[in-house]
Amino acid sequence: MDSTGVPHVLEHTVLCGSQKYPCRDPFFKMLNRSLSTFMNAFTASDYTLYPFSTQNPKDFQNLLSVYLDATFFPCLRELDFWQEGWRLEHENPSDPQTALTFKGVVFNEMKGAFADNERVFSQHLQNLLLPDHTYAVVSGGDPLCIPDLTWKQLRHFHATHYHPSNARFFTYGSFPLEQHLKQIHEEALSKFQKIEPSTAVPPQKPWDKPREFQITCAPDSLATDSSKQTTVSVSFLLPDITDTFEAFTLNLLSSLLIGGPNSPFYKALIESGLGTDFSPDVGYNGHTREAYFSVGLQGMADKDVQTVRDIIDRTVEDVVAKGFEGDRIEALLHKIEIQMKHQSVSFGLALTSYIASCWNHNGDPVELLQMGHHVAQFRQCLKENPKFLQEKVKQYFKNNQHKLTLSMTPDDQYSKKQTQMETEKLKQKVSSLSLEDKQQIYEKGLELQTQQSEAHDASCLPALKVSDIERSIPFTELAVVLAAGDVPVQYCAQPTNGVVYFRAFCSLHSLPPELGPYVPLFCSVLTKLGCGSLDYRQQAQQIELKTGGMSAAPHVLPDDSQLDTYEQGVLFSSFCLDRNLPDMMHLWADIFNSPRFEEEEHFRVLVKMAAQELSNGVPDSGHLYASVCASRTLTPAGDLQETFSGLEQVRLMKSIAEMTDITPVLKKLPRIQKYLLNCENMRCSVNATPQQMSQTERMVGDFLRSLGRRRLEQEPEPAQVVQTPAPTGLGSSTHVSGSQVLRKLITDPTFRPSQMKTHFLFPFPVNYVGECVRTAPYTDPDHASLKILASLMTAKFLHTEIREKGGAYGGGTKLSHNGIFTFYSYRDPRSTETLQAFAEAVDWARSGRFSQQDIDEAKLSVFSHVDAPVAPSSKGLDHFLYGLSDELKQAHREQLFAVHRQGLMDVSDKYLGIGRSPHGLALLGPENMKIANDPSWIIR
């Protein structure tokens, strides 16, 4: 066992062609030959999972066939291993005079993954706590070890692990099981003899005394206070996850210990002010054979490490002595009940992930899913022994010698050292090459380049046809009723399983611009500071006891017919069991009418946590941040989007978190409340069963009548406000009865789009690239052509250029509902070359170098997104938020079907050609001399 990432590289390589489907890259080609709603593959620490889903029975058989053949009968060609894993290749493969360098998709993916300090910490934590077997290595691959993996080792790993005797199959849904079993048997199982696989993970030998380790990481480039960037955690080894009731109990215990402001570790650690947030991987982790629990702090001073360790020990002692309040246990059991009733579109996939680890170690997956039984058993244990949980804390935390203390501190030289080690590794590899080896590398590089560039015959792969797509969508019945005078409430009767979903949208069209940047912060703390007579702890308890969650989030909603018109506001979302509806609506009334913005201490705690979370999320979402920034000067809504959810917001939150006096910021919240929390510019929506509707209508009416009307001295109008009834464009809608939903749209007649190029310097070993173009709104027929074009460009041109040749983990194009066409790349070793590839993609499209088959495949791919399943809780949401009626969606659908070759070439030229439409560029990544010397770029 080693950290070469062999299971991860194998996961990539098996999907590159198989006996029955020997074409290159069947996995990516099937994305465009099916109506799949999900296709992927994941490598965990001790298993690899190959999940897919679709709503079409024929498609299910096609995908099952491709996945079965890929996993059990892959080609595992050497060139595919080179492309996906790692290779030595000339910087320019056509020029043997250029330097040799490391390339490969997994190699760059993992360099990107370890640019995230949380990932660095979590990986070390598992490796050090479970050091005896497979968990001691990096299954995804350590970038410094990946170049030690050989093609021979890859094939050997497949031969010893990928056998039906070592596999488990999981299906979920309404298609007949017999058909799946027959196909699995005929296409895979019948071709093997049963063996006894030797892949069991042995138990970890428990330690006789605790251990301690220190590691280093890169400094947080968004923080100004470098003295507070230490992370420390204390972790405990727990029992085998196949003991399902013990695992259930410990998972629950973990939530009691760390979940929310009433938990002992939140009070002791988070509210101590010593750090910004819990350490990474906090709580119960049941993904390894023996589970573990971890707790600690990040964003703290190095000198406070011992203090934090003492607090953790003391908190464990306190819990052993005092136990937990009954209400907190009830709140958690209520959470389990509501989670079992709440239906999400990825329910089947969530179940797969939930049972995978336990089943992989021969646990009973059926027993694991019997949640009701576990809850009853848990209640019984508590009844028989009130100290049941305290004894578990004593056994697994207080008296557990298998205890790891891990601390991580920033090192200014960290990134430089990583680069040096990679350079050293490269030097070693190159110095051991003979002239013959070098010649072979050059020839292999040319061979790979040729293979990547030539057209591939994918006719061996199964495919759906455009004629398999439903021509029309099923319409959703909605009723819009005016409540409390003039507030429109949209009711959508759905089989919600006894759960009521309530949402409210409040427009922010009259908010003074200087308050805009603080709206995301307002939203993140609004439901956490207390309300009415409840302080923040009591409020958290009530939310847990009575609801499935209450949240607020800022939204910038585009208009479907005008690029320069948009709506800004806040969406409030919540759901509860029908018996708790009065309590939930009462909580909303208190939050709207009397939020407790005077809780300064807790506000500071929440700000620090929010800032830390945003900052930690940048390495994983770099392409999204690049795209938001690239589009900020293209539409009036773009700048607001950057303010609400771009790097500007991350930086603002970090600066607030580091303020010594936070009062001026706190004082802005009641001002935002004045503009937002009233029923003047509000609309509501309810999704519930028909039987719940009359009670819900009553409760929502009471809530709205409790709200005040706004009293403002004068109303600033920063831009023109247009009232638009929804649905727009096609008159009244046949399936929406009652009143109309009015949207307060903002337009800025003075706005002129402009071009901007921004390079954000980050100490990442890879780049995230975004280029955005202003195109056409949703109702314009060009929008449909651009949508198909985005899919076509990604699959037929950019995938090859950015991922296969360039070695980036991901890249492509997409068209957003707001009419912004985005080119992007993710964990990309290149930057300016990728921008060049974007330009070449436009030339490729303008000259029509694609076939009718390519267009049909792009349509399949687009319709798999358009027709993705919608949960009962979200039906009618497009109408509620965007004013999109089913008639408008059907008209758009017909435009998608009608897209043709000439139309695709026309929109490529009209919008994407040089000088045609305003473009914006943004890049997140390391220093770049080419860009630094180009005065058209802004460096930040």
CSV table of C-alpha atoms in Angstrom, one decimal, residues 664-815:
chain,number,residue,atom,x,y,z
A,664,PRO,CA,-20.7,49.9,13.3
A,665,VAL,CA,-21.4,46.8,11.3
A,666,LEU,CA,-24.0,45.5,13.8
A,667,LYS,CA,-25.8,48.9,13.5
A,668,LYS,CA,-26.4,48.3,9.8
A,669,LEU,CA,-28.6,45.2,10.5
A,670,PRO,CA,-31.6,47.1,11.9
A,671,ARG,CA,-31.4,49.4,8.9
A,672,ILE,CA,-31.5,46.5,6.5
A,673,GLN,CA,-34.4,45.1,8.5
A,674,LYS,CA,-36.4,48.2,8.0
A,675,TYR,CA,-36.2,47.8,4.2
A,676,LEU,CA,-36.6,44.1,4.1
A,677,LEU,CA,-38.6,42.5,6.9
A,678,ASN,CA,-42.1,43.7,6.1
A,679,CYS,CA,-44.9,42.7,3.8
A,680,GLU,CA,-44.7,45.7,1.4
A,681,ASN,CA,-42.6,43.9,-1.3
A,682,MET,CA,-43.2,40.3,-0.4
A,683,ARG,CA,-44.5,37.2,-1.9
A,684,CYS,CA,-44.9,33.8,-0.4
A,685,SER,CA,-45.1,30.2,-1.5
A,686,VAL,CA,-46.4,27.0,0.1
A,687,ASN,CA,-45.9,23.4,-1.0
A,688,ALA,CA,-47.9,20.9,1.0
A,689,THR,CA,-50.5,18.1,0.6
A,690,PRO,CA,-54.1,19.1,-0.4
A,691,GLN,CA,-55.3,18.1,3.1
A,692,GLN,CA,-52.8,20.6,4.7
A,693,MET,CA,-53.8,23.6,2.5
A,694,SER,CA,-56.7,25.2,4.5
A,695,GLN,CA,-54.7,25.1,7.8
A,696,THR,CA,-51.6,26.4,6.0
A,697,GLU,CA,-53.6,29.2,4.4
A,698,ARG,CA,-54.8,30.3,7.9
A,699,MET,CA,-51.4,30.2,9.4
A,700,VAL,CA,-49.7,32.1,6.6
A,701,GLY,CA,-52.5,34.7,6.8
A,702,ASP,CA,-51.9,35.2,10.5
A,703,PHE,CA,-48.2,35.5,9.9
A,704,LEU,CA,-48.6,38.2,7.3
A,705,ARG,CA,-51.1,40.1,9.4
A,706,SER,CA,-48.6,40.2,12.2
A,707,LEU,CA,-46.0,42.0,10.1
A,708,GLY,CA,-45.6,45.8,10.1
A,709,ARG,CA,-45.8,48.1,7.1
A,710,ARG,CA,-42.7,50.0,6.4
A,711,ARG,CA,-42.4,53.6,7.6
A,712,LEU,CA,-39.6,55.4,5.7
A,713,GLU,CA,-38.9,59.1,5.7
A,714,GLN,CA,-38.1,59.0,2.0
A,715,GLU,CA,-37.7,56.1,-0.4
A,716,PRO,CA,-34.5,56.3,-2.5
A,717,GLU,CA,-34.8,55.0,-6.0
A,718,PRO,CA,-31.3,54.2,-7.1
A,719,ALA,CA,-32.5,52.9,-10.4
A,720,GLN,CA,-35.8,52.6,-12.3
A,721,VAL,CA,-38.2,50.0,-10.8
A,722,VAL,CA,-40.6,48.2,-13.1
A,723,GLN,CA,-43.5,46.1,-11.7
A,724,THR,CA,-43.9,43.0,-13.8
A,725,PRO,CA,-46.6,40.4,-13.3
A,726,ALA,CA,-45.5,36.8,-13.5
A,727,PRO,CA,-45.9,34.9,-15.8
A,728,THR,CA,-44.7,37.3,-18.5
A,729,GLY,CA,-44.7,37.1,-22.2
A,730,LEU,CA,-47.7,34.8,-22.9
A,731,GLY,CA,-50.6,36.5,-21.2
A,732,SER,CA,-52.4,34.5,-18.5
A,733,SER,CA,-51.4,31.0,-17.8
A,734,THR,CA,-53.9,28.2,-17.9
A,735,HIS,CA,-52.6,26.3,-14.9
A,736,VAL,CA,-52.2,29.2,-12.5
A,737,SER,CA,-55.4,30.2,-11.0
A,738,GLY,CA,-56.2,33.4,-9.0
A,739,SER,CA,-54.1,36.5,-8.7
A,740,GLN,CA,-50.8,37.5,-10.3
A,741,VAL,CA,-47.4,37.5,-8.6
A,742,LEU,CA,-45.8,40.9,-9.0
A,743,ARG,CA,-42.1,41.2,-9.3
A,744,LYS,CA,-40.2,44.5,-8.6
A,745,LEU,CA,-37.7,44.5,-11.3
A,746,ILE,CA,-34.8,47.0,-11.4
A,747,THR,CA,-33.5,48.5,-14.6
A,748,ASP,CA,-30.6,50.9,-15.0
A,749,PRO,CA,-31.0,53.0,-18.2
A,750,THR,CA,-27.5,54.5,-17.8
A,751,PHE,CA,-25.7,51.1,-17.7
A,752,ARG,CA,-23.1,50.3,-20.4
A,753,PRO,CA,-21.4,46.9,-20.4
A,754,SER,CA,-17.6,47.0,-20.4
A,755,GLN,CA,-14.7,44.6,-20.6
A,756,MET,CA,-12.4,43.8,-17.7
A,757,LYS,CA,-9.5,41.3,-17.1
A,758,THR,CA,-8.6,40.5,-13.5
A,759,HIS,CA,-5.9,38.2,-12.1
A,760,PHE,CA,-6.4,37.3,-8.4
A,761,LEU,CA,-3.1,36.1,-7.0
A,762,PHE,CA,-3.4,33.0,-4.9
A,763,PRO,CA,-0.6,30.6,-3.8
A,764,PHE,CA,-2.3,27.7,-5.6
A,765,PRO,CA,-0.3,25.2,-7.6
A,766,VAL,CA,-3.1,25.3,-10.3
A,767,ASN,CA,-5.3,27.9,-11.9
A,768,TYR,CA,-9.1,28.6,-12.1
A,769,VAL,CA,-10.1,30.4,-15.3
A,770,GLY,CA,-13.3,32.2,-16.2
A,771,GLU,CA,-14.3,34.0,-19.4
A,772,CYS,CA,-17.8,35.4,-19.7
A,773,VAL,CA,-19.7,36.9,-22.7
A,774,ARG,CA,-23.0,38.8,-22.7
A,775,THR,CA,-25.4,37.1,-25.0
A,776,ALA,CA,-29.3,36.7,-25.2
A,777,PRO,CA,-32.1,36.5,-22.6
A,778,TYR,CA,-34.1,33.3,-21.9
A,779,THR,CA,-37.1,34.1,-24.2
A,780,ASP,CA,-34.9,34.9,-27.2
A,781,PRO,CA,-34.6,31.9,-29.6
A,782,ASP,CA,-30.8,32.6,-29.7
A,783,HIS,CA,-30.7,31.6,-26.0
A,784,ALA,CA,-31.8,28.0,-27.0
A,785,SER,CA,-29.1,27.8,-29.7
A,786,LEU,CA,-26.4,29.1,-27.3
A,787,LYS,CA,-27.5,26.5,-24.7
A,788,ILE,CA,-27.0,23.7,-27.2
A,789,LEU,CA,-23.8,25.3,-28.4
A,790,ALA,CA,-22.4,25.3,-24.8
A,791,SER,CA,-22.9,21.6,-24.5
A,792,LEU,CA,-21.5,21.0,-28.0
A,793,MET,CA,-18.4,23.0,-27.4
A,794,THR,CA,-17.7,21.3,-24.1
A,795,ALA,CA,-18.1,17.8,-25.3
A,796,LYS,CA,-16.6,18.0,-28.8
A,797,PHE,CA,-13.8,20.6,-28.4
A,798,LEU,CA,-12.9,21.9,-25.0
A,799,HIS,CA,-12.9,18.5,-23.2
A,800,THR,CA,-10.1,17.4,-25.5
A,801,GLU,CA,-8.2,20.6,-25.3
A,802,ILE,CA,-8.5,21.5,-21.6
A,803,ARG,CA,-8.7,18.1,-19.9
A,804,GLU,CA,-7.1,15.5,-22.2
A,805,LYS,CA,-4.3,17.7,-23.7
A,806,GLY,CA,-4.1,20.4,-21.0
A,807,GLY,CA,-4.4,18.1,-18.0
A,808,ALA,CA,-7.0,20.2,-16.1
A,809,TYR,CA,-9.4,18.4,-13.9
A,810,GLY,CA,-12.3,20.0,-15.6
A,811,GLY,CA,-13.4,22.7,-18.1
A,812,GLY,CA,-16.0,23.7,-20.6
A,813,THR,CA,-18.8,26.2,-21.3
A,814,LYS,CA,-22.2,26.9,-19.9
A,815,LEU,CA,-25.0,29.3,-20.5
